[in-house]
Tab-separated table of C-alpha atoms and ligand atoms in Angstrom:
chain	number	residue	atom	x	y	z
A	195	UNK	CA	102.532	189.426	-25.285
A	196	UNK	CA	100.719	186.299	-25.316
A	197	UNK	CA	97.426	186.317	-22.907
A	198	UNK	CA	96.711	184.316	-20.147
A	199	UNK	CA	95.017	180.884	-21.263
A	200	UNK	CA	91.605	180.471	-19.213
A	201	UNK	CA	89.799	177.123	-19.455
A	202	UNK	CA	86.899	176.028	-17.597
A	203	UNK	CA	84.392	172.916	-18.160
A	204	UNK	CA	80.897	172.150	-17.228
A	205	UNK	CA	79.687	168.745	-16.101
A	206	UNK	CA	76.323	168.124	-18.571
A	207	UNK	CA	74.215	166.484	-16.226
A	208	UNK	CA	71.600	169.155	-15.142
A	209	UNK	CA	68.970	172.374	-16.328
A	210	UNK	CA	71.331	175.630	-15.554
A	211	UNK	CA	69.806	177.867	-13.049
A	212	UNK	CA	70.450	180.847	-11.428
A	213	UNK	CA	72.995	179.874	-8.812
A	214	UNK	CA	75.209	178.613	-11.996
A	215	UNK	CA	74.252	182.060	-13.837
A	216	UNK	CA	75.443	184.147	-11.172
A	217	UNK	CA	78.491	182.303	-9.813
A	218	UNK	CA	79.723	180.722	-13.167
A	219	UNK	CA	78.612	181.702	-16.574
A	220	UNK	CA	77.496	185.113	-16.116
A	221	UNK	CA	81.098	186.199	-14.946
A	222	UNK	CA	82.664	183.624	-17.107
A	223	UNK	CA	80.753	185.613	-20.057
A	224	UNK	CA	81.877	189.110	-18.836
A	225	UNK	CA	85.719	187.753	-18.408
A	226	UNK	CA	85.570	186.724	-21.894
A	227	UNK	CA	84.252	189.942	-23.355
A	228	UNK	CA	87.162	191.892	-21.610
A	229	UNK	CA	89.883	190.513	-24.311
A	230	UNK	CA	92.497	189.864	-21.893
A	231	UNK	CA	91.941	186.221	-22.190
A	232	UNK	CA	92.357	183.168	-24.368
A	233	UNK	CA	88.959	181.681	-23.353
A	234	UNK	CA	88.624	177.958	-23.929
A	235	UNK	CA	84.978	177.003	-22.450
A	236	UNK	CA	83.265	173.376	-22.653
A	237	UNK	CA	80.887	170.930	-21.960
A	238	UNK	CA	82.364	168.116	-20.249
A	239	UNK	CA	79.848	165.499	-21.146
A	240	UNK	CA	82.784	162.454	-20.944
A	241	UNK	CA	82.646	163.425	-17.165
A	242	UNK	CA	78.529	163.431	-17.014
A	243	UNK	CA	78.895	159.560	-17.731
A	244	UNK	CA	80.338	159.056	-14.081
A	245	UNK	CA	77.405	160.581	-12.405
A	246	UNK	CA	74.365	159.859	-15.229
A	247	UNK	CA	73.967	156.759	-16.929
A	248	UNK	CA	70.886	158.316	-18.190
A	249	UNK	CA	71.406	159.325	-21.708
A	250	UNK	CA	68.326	161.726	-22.547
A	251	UNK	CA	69.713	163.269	-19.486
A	252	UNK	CA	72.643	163.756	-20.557
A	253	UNK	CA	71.716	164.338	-24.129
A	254	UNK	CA	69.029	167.163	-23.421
A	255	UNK	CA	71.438	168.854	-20.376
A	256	UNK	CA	74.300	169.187	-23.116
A	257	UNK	CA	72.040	171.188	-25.499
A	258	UNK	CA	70.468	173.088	-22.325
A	259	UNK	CA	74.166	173.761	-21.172
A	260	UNK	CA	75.274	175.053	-24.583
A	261	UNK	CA	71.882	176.930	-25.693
A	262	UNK	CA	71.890	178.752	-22.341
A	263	UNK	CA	75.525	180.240	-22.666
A	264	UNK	CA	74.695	181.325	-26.663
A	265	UNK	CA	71.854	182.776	-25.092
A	266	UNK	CA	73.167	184.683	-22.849
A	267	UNK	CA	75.808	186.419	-25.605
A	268	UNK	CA	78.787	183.831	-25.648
A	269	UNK	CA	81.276	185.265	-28.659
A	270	UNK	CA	82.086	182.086	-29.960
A	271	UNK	CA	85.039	184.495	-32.041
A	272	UNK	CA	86.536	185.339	-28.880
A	273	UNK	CA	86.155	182.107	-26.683
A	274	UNK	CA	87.080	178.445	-28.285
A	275	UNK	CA	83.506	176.983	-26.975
A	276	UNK	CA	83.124	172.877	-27.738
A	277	UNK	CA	82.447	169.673	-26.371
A	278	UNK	CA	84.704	167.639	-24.671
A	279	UNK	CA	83.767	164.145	-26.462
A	280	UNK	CA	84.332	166.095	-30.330
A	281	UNK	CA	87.972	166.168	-29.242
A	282	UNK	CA	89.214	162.617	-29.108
A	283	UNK	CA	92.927	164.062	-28.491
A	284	UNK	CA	91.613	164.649	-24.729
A	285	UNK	CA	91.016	161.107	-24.525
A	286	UNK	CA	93.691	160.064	-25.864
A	287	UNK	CA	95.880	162.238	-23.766
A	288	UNK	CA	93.979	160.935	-20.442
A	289	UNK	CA	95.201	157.577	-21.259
A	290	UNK	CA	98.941	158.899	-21.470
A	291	UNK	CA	98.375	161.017	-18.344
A	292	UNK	CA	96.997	157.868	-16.974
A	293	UNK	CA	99.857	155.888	-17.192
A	294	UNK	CA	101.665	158.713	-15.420
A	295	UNK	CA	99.420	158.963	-12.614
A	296	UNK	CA	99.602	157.664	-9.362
A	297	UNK	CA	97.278	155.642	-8.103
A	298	UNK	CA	98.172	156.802	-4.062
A	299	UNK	CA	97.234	160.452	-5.618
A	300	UNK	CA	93.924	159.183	-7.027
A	301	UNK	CA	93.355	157.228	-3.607
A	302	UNK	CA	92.740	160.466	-2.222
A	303	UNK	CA	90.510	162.451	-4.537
A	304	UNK	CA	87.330	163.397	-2.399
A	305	UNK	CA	84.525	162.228	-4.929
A	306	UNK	CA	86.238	158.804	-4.457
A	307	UNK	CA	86.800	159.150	-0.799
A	308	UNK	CA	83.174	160.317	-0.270
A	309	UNK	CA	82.051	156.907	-1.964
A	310	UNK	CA	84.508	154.811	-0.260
A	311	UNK	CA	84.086	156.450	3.447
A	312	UNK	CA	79.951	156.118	2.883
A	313	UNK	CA	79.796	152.428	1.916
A	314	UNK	CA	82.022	151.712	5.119
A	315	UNK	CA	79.577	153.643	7.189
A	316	UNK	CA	76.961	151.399	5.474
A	317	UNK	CA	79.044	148.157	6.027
A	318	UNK	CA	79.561	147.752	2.563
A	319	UNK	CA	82.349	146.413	0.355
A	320	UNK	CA	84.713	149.786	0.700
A	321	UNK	CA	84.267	149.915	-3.513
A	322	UNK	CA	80.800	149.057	-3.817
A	323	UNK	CA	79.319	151.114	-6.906
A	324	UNK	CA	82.287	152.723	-7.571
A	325	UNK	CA	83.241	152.669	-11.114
A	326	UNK	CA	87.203	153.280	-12.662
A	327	UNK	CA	85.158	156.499	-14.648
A	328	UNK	CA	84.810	157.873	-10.431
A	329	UNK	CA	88.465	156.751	-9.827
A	330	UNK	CA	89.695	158.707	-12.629
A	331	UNK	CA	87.962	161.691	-12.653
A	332	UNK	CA	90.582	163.817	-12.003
A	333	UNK	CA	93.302	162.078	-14.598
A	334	UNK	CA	90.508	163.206	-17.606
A	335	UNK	CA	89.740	166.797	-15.999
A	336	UNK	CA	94.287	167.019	-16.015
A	337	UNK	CA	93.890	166.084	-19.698
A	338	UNK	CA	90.948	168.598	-20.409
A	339	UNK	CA	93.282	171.200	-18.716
A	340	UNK	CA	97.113	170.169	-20.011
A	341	UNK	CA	95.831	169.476	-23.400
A	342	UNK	CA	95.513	173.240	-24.192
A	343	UNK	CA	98.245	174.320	-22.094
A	344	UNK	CA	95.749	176.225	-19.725
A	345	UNK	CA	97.191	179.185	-17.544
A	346	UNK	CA	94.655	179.359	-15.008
A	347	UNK	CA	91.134	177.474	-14.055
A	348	UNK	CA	88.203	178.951	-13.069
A	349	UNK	CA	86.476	176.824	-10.105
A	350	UNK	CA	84.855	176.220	-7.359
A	351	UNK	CA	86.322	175.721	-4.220
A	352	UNK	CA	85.339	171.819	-4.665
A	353	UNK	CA	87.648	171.483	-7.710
A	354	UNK	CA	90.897	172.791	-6.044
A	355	UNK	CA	92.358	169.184	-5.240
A	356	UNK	CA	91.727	168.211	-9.103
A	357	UNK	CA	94.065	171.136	-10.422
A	358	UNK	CA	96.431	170.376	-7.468
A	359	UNK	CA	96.430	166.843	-9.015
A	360	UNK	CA	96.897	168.319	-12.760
A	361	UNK	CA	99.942	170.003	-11.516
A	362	UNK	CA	100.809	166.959	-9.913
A	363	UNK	CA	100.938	164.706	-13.150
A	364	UNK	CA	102.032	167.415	-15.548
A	365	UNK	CA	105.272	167.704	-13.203
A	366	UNK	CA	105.700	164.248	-13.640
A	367	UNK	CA	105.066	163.984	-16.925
A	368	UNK	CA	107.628	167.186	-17.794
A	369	UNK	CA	110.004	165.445	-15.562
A	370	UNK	CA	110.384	161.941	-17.259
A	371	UNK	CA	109.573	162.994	-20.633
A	372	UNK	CA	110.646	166.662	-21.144
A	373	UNK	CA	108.515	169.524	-20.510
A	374	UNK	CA	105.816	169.649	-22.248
A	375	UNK	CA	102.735	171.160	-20.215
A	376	UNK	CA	101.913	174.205	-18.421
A	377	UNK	CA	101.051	174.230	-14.460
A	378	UNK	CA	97.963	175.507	-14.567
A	379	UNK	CA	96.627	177.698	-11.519
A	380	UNK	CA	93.092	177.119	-9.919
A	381	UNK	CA	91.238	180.663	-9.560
A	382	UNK	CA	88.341	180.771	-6.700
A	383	UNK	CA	86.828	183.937	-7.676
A	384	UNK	CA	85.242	184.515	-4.038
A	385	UNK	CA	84.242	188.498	-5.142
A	386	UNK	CA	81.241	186.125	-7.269
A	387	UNK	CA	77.827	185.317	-4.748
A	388	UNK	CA	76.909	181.837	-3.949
A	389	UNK	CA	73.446	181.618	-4.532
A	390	UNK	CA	71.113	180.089	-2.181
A	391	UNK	CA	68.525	178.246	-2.819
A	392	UNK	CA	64.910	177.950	-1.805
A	393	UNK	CA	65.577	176.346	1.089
A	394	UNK	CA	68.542	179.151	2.023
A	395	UNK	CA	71.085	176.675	1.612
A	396	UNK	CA	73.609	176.729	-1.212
A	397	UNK	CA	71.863	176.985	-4.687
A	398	UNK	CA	72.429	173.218	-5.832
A	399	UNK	CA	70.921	170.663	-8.005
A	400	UNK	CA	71.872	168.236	-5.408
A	401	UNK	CA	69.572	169.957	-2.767
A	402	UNK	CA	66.468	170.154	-4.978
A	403	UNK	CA	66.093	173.844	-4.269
A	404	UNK	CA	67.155	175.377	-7.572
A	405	UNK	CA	65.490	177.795	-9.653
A	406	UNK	CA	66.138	177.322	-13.294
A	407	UNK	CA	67.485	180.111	-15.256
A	408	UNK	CA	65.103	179.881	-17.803
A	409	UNK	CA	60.948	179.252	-16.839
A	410	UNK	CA	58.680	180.979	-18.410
A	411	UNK	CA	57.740	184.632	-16.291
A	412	UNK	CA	54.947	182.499	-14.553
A	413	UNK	CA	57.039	179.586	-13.233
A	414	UNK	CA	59.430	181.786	-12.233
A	415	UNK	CA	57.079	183.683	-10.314
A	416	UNK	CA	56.165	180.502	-8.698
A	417	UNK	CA	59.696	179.644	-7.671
A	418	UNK	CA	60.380	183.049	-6.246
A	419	UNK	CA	57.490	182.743	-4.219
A	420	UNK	CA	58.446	179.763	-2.814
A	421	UNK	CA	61.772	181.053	-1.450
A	422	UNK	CA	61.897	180.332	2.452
A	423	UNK	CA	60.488	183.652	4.454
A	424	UNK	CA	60.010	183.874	7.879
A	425	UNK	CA	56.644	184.882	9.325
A	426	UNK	CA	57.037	188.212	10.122
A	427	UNK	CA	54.183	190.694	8.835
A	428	UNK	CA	54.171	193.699	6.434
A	429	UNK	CA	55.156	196.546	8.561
A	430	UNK	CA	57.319	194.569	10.441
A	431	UNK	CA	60.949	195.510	9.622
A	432	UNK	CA	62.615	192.548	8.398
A	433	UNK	CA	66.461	191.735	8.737
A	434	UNK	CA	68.060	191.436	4.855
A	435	UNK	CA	71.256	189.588	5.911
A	436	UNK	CA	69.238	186.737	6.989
A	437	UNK	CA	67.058	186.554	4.358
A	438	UNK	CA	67.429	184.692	0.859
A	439	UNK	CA	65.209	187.204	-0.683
A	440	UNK	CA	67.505	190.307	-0.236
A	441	UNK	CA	70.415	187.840	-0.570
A	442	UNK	CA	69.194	186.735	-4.419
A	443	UNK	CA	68.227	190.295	-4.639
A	444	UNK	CA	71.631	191.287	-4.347
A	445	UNK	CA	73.187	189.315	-7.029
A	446	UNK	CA	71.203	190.637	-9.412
A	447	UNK	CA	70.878	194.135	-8.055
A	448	UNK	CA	73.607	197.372	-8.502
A	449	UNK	CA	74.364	199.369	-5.432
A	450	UNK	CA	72.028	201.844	-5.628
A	451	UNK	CA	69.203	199.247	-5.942
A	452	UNK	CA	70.966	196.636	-3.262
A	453	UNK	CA	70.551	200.114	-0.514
A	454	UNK	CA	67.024	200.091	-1.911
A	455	UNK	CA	66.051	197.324	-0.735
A	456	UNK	CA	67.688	197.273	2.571
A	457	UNK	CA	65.740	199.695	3.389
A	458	UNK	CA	62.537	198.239	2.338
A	459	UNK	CA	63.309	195.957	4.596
A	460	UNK	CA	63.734	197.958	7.363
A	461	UNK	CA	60.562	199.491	6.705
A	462	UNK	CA	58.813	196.611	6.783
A	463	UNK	CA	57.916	194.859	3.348
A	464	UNK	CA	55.943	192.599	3.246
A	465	UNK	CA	57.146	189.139	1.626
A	466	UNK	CA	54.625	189.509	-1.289
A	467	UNK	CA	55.793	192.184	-2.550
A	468	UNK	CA	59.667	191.731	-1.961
A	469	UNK	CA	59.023	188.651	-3.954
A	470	UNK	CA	57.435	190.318	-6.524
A	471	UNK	CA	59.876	192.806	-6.923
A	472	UNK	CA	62.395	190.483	-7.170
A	473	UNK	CA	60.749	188.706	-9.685
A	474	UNK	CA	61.032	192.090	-11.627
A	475	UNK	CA	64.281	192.305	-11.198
A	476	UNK	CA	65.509	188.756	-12.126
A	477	UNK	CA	63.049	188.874	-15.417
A	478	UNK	CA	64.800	192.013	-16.575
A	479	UNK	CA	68.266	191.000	-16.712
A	480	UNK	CA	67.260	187.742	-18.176
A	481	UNK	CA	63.864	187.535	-20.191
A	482	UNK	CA	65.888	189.059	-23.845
A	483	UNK	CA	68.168	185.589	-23.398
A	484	UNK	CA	64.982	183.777	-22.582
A	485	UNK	CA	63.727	184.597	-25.878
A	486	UNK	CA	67.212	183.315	-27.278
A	487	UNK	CA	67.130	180.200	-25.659
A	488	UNK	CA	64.365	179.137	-26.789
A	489	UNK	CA	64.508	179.952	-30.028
A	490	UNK	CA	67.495	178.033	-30.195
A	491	UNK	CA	65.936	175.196	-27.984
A	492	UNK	CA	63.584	174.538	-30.563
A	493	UNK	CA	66.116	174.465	-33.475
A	494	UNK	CA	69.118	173.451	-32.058
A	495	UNK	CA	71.202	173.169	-35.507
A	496	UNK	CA	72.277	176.372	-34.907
A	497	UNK	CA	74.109	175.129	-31.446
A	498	UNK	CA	75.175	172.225	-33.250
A	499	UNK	CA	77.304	173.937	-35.517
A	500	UNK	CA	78.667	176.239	-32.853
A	501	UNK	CA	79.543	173.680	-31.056
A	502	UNK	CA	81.232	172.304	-34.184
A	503	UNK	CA	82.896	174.762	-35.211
A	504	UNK	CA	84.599	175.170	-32.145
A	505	UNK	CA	85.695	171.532	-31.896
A	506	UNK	CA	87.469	172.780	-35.025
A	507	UNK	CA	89.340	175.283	-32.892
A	508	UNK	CA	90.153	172.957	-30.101
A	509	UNK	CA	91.552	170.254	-31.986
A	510	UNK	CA	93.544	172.795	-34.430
A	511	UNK	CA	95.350	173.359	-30.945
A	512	UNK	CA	95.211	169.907	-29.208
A	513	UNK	CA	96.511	167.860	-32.353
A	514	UNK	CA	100.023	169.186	-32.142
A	515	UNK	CA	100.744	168.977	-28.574
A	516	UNK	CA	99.174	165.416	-28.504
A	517	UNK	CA	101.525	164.541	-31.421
A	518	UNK	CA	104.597	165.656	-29.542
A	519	UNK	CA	102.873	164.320	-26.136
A	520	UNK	CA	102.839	160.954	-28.002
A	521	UNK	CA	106.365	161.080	-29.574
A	522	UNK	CA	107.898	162.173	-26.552
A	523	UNK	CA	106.559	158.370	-24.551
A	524	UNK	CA	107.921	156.695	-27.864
A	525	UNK	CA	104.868	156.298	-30.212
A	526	UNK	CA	106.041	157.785	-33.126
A	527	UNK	CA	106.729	156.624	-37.189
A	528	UNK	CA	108.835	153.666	-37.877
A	529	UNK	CA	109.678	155.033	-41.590
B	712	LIG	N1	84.748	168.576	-12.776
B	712	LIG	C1	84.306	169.924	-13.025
B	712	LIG	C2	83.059	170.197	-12.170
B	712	LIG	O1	82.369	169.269	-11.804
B	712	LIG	C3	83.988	170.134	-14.484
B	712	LIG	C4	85.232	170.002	-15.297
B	712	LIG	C5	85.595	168.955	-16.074
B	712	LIG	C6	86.274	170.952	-15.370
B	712	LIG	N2	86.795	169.170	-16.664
B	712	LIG	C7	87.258	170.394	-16.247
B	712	LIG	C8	86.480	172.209	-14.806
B	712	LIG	C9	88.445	171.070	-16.535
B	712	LIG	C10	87.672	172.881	-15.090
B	712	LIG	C11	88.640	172.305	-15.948
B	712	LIG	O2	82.776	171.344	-11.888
């Protein structure tokens, strides 16, 4: 039996940290250690270009990116693990796919409606700023996703319309031209936390309350203390669902240790020393990959070649669908 094909990509335009550990790449790791999966993983660094025109940005994120998930015990054996822009078949498929797509569909994508509806609030011109990389997003993230034939998608609940749109233009495609790509499936693994972030919202670069993954143990001391508390005193029993302490606590925490600390709080911590507990906590789980990381951060030829190798991989796959992608709309040998 042939196993499900799992792809997932990752946007290179930021430093990891710990809401993307815990609600992407640590279970993304532990799925592909199980074997029941054909794991294709990457850095989508074509798509960082519609959000960063910075390229040391983009250039240090897409080392961060891959260093952090070699770190953290990535089998590049079991999981086909590259970057987007070494496969030029995905770019030449997005053109195809492109021509396939409908611009109505497209119309209604919500990182372009977002743009368009906010320069009308601001009186702009409706398409002020927006470039055709925004308007067709989702055509490349169909052709990172057809182009291996991927089963299923691991996403966030954000990404759901741009598999709905893969299916979309796959269906088309298979109907004019024959079938030749799989439907893939979005999965919204809600069983994995959503972080929050120092501010108790969602865990998000775009709310400037992160914690990066990897600080040194003092830094990320510093962040952990600065986790929103309210000002109750030690003794005072505190109430753990409404607090981002216990709720970072508990992504990182097993059952037994999760009960633990409800109870502490009940008791009566005090903030201090919740915090540094927690720093405890985090530091174990992560400080062996720390070591990893930067090891490999300062000599990243070893990620280069990873990263290389895979490409290898992907292409091996992508270069015979592409070929009968490309016959099948009539670009083929004249001999
Ligand atoms: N757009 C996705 C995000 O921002 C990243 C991505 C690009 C992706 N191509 C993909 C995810 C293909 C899944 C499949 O999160």
């Amino acid at each position: 039996m042939t196993k499900p094909r799992v792809l997932t990509g990752i946007t290179t335009t930021g430093t990891p940290h710990l809401g993307n550990y815990v609600g992407a790449i640590r279970p993304a790791i532990a799925a592909s250690k199980t074997g029941e999966f054909d794991s294709f993983y990457f850095l989508a660094d074509l798509h960082a270009l519609i959000k960063c025109q910075d390229p040391a940005k983009v250039h240090q994120s897409t080392k961060e990116i891959a260093a952090t998930w070699l770190a953290l015990g990535l089998d590049t054996d079991n999981v086909v693990f590259y970057r987007q822009s070494d496969v030029p078949e995905i770019s030449q498929l997005n053109w195809i796919l492109s021509c396939m797509a409908a611009k109505g569909l497209m119309n209604r994508a919500h990182a372009y409606k977002a743009a368009v509806d906010k320069n009308q609030e601001e009186g702009e011109d409706p398409d002020f700023g927006v470039t055709m990389g925004l308007f067709g997003y989702p055509v490349l993230m169909a052709a990172d996703i057809l182009m291996f034939n991927a089963h299923k998608v691991p996403v966030g609940k954000d990404q759901i319309q741009h598999i709905e749109m893969a299916r979309d233009i796959a269906g088309r495609f298979n109907h004019h031209f024959g079938e030749h790509f799989t439907q893939p499936e979005a999965i919204v693994d809600d069983s994995v936390a959503v972080l929050q972030g120092l501010d108790g919202r969602k865990m998000s670069k775009s709310y400037n309350n992160t914690i990066p993954l990897f600080l040194t143990e003092k830094q990320l001391k510093k962040h952990i203390n600065k986790i929103k508390t309210n000002l109750l005193e030690p003794g005072e029993p505190k109430d753990p669902d409404t607090s981002t302490v216990f709720q970072v606590w508990q992504a990182f925490a097993n059952a037994e240790q999760t009960e633990y600390m409800r109870k502490e709080f009940e008791n009566g911590i005090a903030w201090g020393e919740a915090k540094r507990q927690l720093f405890e906590l985090i530091n174990a789980e992560i400080s062996d990959a720390r070591e990893q990381y930067n090891a490999l951060m300062e000599d990243p030829s070893l990620v280069e070649n990873k990263l290389r190798e895979g490409a290898a991989k992907a292409r091996d796959k992508a270069a015979p669908l592409l070929a009968a992608v490309t016959k099948a709309v009539g670009i083929y040998s004249l001999a």
